[in-house]
Short mmCIF file of C-alpha atoms in Angstrom, two decimals:
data_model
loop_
_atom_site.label_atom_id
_atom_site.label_comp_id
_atom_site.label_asym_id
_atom_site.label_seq_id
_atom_site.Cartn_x
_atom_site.Cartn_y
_atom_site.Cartn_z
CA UNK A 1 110.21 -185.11 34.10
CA UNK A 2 107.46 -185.81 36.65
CA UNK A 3 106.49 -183.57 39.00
CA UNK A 4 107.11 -186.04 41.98
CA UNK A 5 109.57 -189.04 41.69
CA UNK A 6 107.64 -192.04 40.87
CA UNK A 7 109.21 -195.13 41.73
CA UNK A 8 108.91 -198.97 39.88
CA UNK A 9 107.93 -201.82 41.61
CA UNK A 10 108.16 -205.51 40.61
CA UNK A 11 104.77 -207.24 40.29
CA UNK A 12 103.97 -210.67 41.65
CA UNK A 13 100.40 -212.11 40.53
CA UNK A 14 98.47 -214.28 38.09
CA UNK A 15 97.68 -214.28 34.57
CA UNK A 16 94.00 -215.75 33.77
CA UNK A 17 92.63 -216.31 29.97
CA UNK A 18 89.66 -217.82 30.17
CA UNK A 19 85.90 -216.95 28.05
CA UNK A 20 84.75 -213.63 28.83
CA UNK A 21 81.87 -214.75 31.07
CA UNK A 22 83.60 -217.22 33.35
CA UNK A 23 86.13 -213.98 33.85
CA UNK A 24 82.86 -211.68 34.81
CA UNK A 25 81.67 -213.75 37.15
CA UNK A 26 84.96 -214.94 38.96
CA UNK A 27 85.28 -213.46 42.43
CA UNK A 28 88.65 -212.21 43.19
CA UNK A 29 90.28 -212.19 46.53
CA UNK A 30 89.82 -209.25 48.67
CA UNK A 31 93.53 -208.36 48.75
CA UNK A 32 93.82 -209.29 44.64
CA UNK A 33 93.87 -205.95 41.79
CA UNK A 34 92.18 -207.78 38.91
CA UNK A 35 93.53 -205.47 35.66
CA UNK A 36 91.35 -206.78 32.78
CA UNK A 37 93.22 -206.30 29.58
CA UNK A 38 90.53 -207.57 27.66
CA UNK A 39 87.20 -209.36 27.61
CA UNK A 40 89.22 -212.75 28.03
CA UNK A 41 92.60 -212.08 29.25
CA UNK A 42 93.10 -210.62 33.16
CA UNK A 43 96.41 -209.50 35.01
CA UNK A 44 95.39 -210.28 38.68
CA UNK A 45 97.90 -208.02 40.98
CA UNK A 46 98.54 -209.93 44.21
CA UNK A 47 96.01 -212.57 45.71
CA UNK A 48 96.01 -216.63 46.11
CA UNK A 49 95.22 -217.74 42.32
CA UNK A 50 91.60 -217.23 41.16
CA UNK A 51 89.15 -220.42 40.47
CA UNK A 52 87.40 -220.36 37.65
CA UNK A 53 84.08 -221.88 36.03
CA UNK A 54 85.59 -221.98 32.91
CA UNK A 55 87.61 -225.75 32.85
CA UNK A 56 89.94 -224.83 30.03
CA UNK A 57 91.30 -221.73 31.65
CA UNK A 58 94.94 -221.07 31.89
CA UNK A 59 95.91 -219.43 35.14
CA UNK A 60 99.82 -218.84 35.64
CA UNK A 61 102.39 -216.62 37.61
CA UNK A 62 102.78 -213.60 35.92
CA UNK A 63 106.06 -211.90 36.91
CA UNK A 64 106.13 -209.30 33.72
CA UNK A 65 105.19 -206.00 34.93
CA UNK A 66 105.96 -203.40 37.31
CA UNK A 67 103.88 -200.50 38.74
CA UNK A 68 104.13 -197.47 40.15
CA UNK A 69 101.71 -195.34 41.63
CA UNK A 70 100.78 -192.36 40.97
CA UNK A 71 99.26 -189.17 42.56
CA UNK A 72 96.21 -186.86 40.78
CA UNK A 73 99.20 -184.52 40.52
CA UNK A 74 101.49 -187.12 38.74
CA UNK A 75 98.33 -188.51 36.61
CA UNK A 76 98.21 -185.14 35.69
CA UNK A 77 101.62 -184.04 34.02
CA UNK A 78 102.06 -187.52 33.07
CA UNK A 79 98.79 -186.92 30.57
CA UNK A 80 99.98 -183.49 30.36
CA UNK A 81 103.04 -184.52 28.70
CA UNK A 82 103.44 -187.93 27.78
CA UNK A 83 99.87 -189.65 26.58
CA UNK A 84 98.78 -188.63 23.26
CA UNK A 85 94.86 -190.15 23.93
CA UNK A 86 92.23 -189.13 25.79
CA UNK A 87 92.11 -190.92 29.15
CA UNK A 88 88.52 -192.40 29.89
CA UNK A 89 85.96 -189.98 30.98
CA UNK A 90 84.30 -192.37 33.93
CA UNK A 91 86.92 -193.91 36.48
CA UNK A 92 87.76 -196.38 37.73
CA UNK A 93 88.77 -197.87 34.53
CA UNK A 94 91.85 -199.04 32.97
CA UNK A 95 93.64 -196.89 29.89
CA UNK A 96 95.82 -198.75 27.73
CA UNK A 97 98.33 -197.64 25.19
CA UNK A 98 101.47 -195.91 24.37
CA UNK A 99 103.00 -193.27 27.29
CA UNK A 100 105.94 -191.72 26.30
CA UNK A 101 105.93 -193.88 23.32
CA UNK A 102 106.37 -197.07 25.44
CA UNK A 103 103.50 -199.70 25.90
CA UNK A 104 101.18 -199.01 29.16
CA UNK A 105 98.23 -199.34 31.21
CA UNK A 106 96.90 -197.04 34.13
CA UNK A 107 94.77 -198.17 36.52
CA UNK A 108 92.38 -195.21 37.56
CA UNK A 109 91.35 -194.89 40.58
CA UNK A 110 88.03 -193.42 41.75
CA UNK A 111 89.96 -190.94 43.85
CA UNK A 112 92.12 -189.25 41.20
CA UNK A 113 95.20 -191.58 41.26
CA UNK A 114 96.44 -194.40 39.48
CA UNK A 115 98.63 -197.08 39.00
CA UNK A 116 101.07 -197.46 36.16
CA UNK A 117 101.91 -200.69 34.28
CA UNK A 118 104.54 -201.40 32.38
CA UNK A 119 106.24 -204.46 31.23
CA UNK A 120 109.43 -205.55 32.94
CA UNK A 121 111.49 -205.63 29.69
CA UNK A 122 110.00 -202.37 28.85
CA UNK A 123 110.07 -199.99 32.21
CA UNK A 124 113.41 -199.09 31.71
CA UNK A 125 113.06 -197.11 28.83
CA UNK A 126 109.82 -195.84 30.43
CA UNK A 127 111.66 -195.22 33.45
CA UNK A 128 114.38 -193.01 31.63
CA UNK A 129 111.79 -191.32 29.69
CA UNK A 130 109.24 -189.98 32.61
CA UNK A 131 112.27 -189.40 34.94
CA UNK A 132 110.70 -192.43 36.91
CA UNK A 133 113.02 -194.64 39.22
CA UNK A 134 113.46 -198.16 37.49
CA UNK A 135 112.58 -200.96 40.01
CA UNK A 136 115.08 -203.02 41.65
CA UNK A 137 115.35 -207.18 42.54
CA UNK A 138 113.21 -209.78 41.59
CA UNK A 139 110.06 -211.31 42.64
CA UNK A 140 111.29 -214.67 42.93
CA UNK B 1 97.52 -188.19 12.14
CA UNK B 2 95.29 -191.44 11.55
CA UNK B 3 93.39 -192.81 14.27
CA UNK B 4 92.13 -196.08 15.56
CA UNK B 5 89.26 -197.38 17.23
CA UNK B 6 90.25 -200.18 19.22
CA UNK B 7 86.95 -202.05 20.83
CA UNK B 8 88.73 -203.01 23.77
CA UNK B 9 91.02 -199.66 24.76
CA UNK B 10 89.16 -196.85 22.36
CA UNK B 11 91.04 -194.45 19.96
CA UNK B 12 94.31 -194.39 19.35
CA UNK B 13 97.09 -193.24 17.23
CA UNK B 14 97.84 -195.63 14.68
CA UNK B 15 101.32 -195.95 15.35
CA UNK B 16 100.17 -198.23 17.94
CA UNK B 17 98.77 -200.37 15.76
CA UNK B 18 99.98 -203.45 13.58
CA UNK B 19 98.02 -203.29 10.25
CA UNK B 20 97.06 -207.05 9.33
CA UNK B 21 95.87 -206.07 5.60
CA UNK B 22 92.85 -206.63 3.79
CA UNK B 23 90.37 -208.95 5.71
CA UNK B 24 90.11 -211.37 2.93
CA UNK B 25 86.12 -212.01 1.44
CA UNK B 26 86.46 -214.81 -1.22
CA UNK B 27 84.11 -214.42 -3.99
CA UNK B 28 81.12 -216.96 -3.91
CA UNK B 29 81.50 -217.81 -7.34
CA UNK B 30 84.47 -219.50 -6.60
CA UNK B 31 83.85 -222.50 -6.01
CA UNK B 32 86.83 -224.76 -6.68
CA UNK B 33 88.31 -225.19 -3.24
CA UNK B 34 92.17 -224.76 -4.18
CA UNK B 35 90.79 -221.98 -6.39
CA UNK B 36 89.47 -220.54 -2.86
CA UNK B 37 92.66 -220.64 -1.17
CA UNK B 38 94.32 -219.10 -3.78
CA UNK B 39 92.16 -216.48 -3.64
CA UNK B 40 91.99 -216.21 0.24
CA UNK B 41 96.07 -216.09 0.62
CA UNK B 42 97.34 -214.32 -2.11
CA UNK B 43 94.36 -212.22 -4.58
CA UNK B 44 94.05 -208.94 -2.10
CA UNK B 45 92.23 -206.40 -3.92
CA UNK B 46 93.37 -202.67 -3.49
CA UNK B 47 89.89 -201.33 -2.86
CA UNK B 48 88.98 -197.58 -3.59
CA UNK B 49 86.28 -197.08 -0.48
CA UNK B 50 85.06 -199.06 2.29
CA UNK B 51 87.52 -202.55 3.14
CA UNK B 52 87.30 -204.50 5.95
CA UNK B 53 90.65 -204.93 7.60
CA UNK B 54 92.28 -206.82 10.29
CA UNK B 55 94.41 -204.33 13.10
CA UNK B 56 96.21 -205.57 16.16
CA UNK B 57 96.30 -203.26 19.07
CA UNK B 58 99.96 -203.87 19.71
CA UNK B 59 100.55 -201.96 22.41
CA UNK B 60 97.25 -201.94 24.16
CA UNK B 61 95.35 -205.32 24.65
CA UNK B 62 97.39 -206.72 22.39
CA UNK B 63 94.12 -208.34 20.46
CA UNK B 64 93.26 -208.71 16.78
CA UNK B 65 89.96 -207.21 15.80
CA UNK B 66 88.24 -206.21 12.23
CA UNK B 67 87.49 -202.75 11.37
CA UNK B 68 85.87 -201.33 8.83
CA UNK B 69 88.03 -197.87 6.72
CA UNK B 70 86.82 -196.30 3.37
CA UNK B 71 90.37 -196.14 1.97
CA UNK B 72 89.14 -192.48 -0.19
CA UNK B 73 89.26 -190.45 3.10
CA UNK B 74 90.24 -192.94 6.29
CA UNK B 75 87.16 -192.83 7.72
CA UNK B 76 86.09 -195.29 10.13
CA UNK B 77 82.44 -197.00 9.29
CA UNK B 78 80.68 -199.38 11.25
CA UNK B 79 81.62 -202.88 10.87
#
């Protein structure tokens, strides 16, 4: 169990694939999280949808995750007890991989916390394994 | 426990992993074409040492990428 109760929340924002240097150079919204899952794939949290140079990119809704934040403290037991890899030594950054054996990715914040990202499908069984309130509604 | 260096996300258990076998290297002197497919889709060679293989970080960034593993001791080399 977490130390504090950690809460889901449903997602709203935009999915970009697009080449790796049109993503590097795009300039989000001030109110947008970019999460870059890799060099040419981007979860953008929030935010009007990005414009790209790239013509062929695909930029869509994405409605498939839900996040929770999370404290230092919270960070800290969920590493403690639940991630089996090193997080990254630098932050911000984004970590990405199993927690409590259930696909993830934490956004690290410079200041110690973090943000937790799971799949909708998936957060339930992430919820019930962290002791971790699933999220509620829809986004739509 | 095996490890795996994904290029996006870093190391990770390999239970996180989908193994996509033996990157497959067609000999050069094969030349027929259908003679090359053949080869390409079905000949995989269990190699003693360093193979080049495809992985999928399945429950990372979800991407493909080639790695290089000498199969005697599972160490990683570099591609």
């Amino acid at each position: 169990m977490l130390a504090c109760e950690v809460t889901f929340e449903r997602l709203a924002g935009w999915r970009v694939i697009a080449e790796p240097s049109a993503l590097d150079t795009v300039a989000w919204a001030p109110d947008a999280t970019p999460v870059r899952i890799s060099p040419d794939d981007a979860f953008v949290i929030g935010g009007p949808a990005p414009g790209l140079s790239d013509p062929h990119a695909i930029v869509t809704p994405e409605h498939g995750f839900v996040g929770a934040a999370l404290t230092a403290t919270e960070l800290d037991h969920l590493a403690t007890h639940h991630i089996e890899w090193s997080l990254p030594a630098t932050w911000p950054a984004l970590a990405q991989g199993q927690i409590a054996g259930v696909p993830a990715k934490l956004v690290l914040h410079a200041d110690g916390s973090a943000q937790l990202l799971v799949a909708t499908a998936a957060h339930h069984e992430m919820a019930d394994r962290i002791g971790a309130t699933p999220a509620t509604g829809g986004t739509r | 426990m095996l490890w795996v260096t994904c290029p996006n996300c870093g190391s990770r258990p390999f239970e996180e992993f989908r193994y996509g076998s033996i990157f497959p290297v067609t000999p050069d002197d094969i030349t027929d074409d259908d003679q090359r497919n053949v080869d390409y889709a079905w000949m995989q060679d269990n190699i003693e040492g360093p193979v080049l293989e495809r992985w999928f970080h399945e429950s990372g960034c979800r991407r493909w990428f080639t790695a290089k593993r000498d199969t005697r001791n599972d160490a990683w080399l570099d591609v």
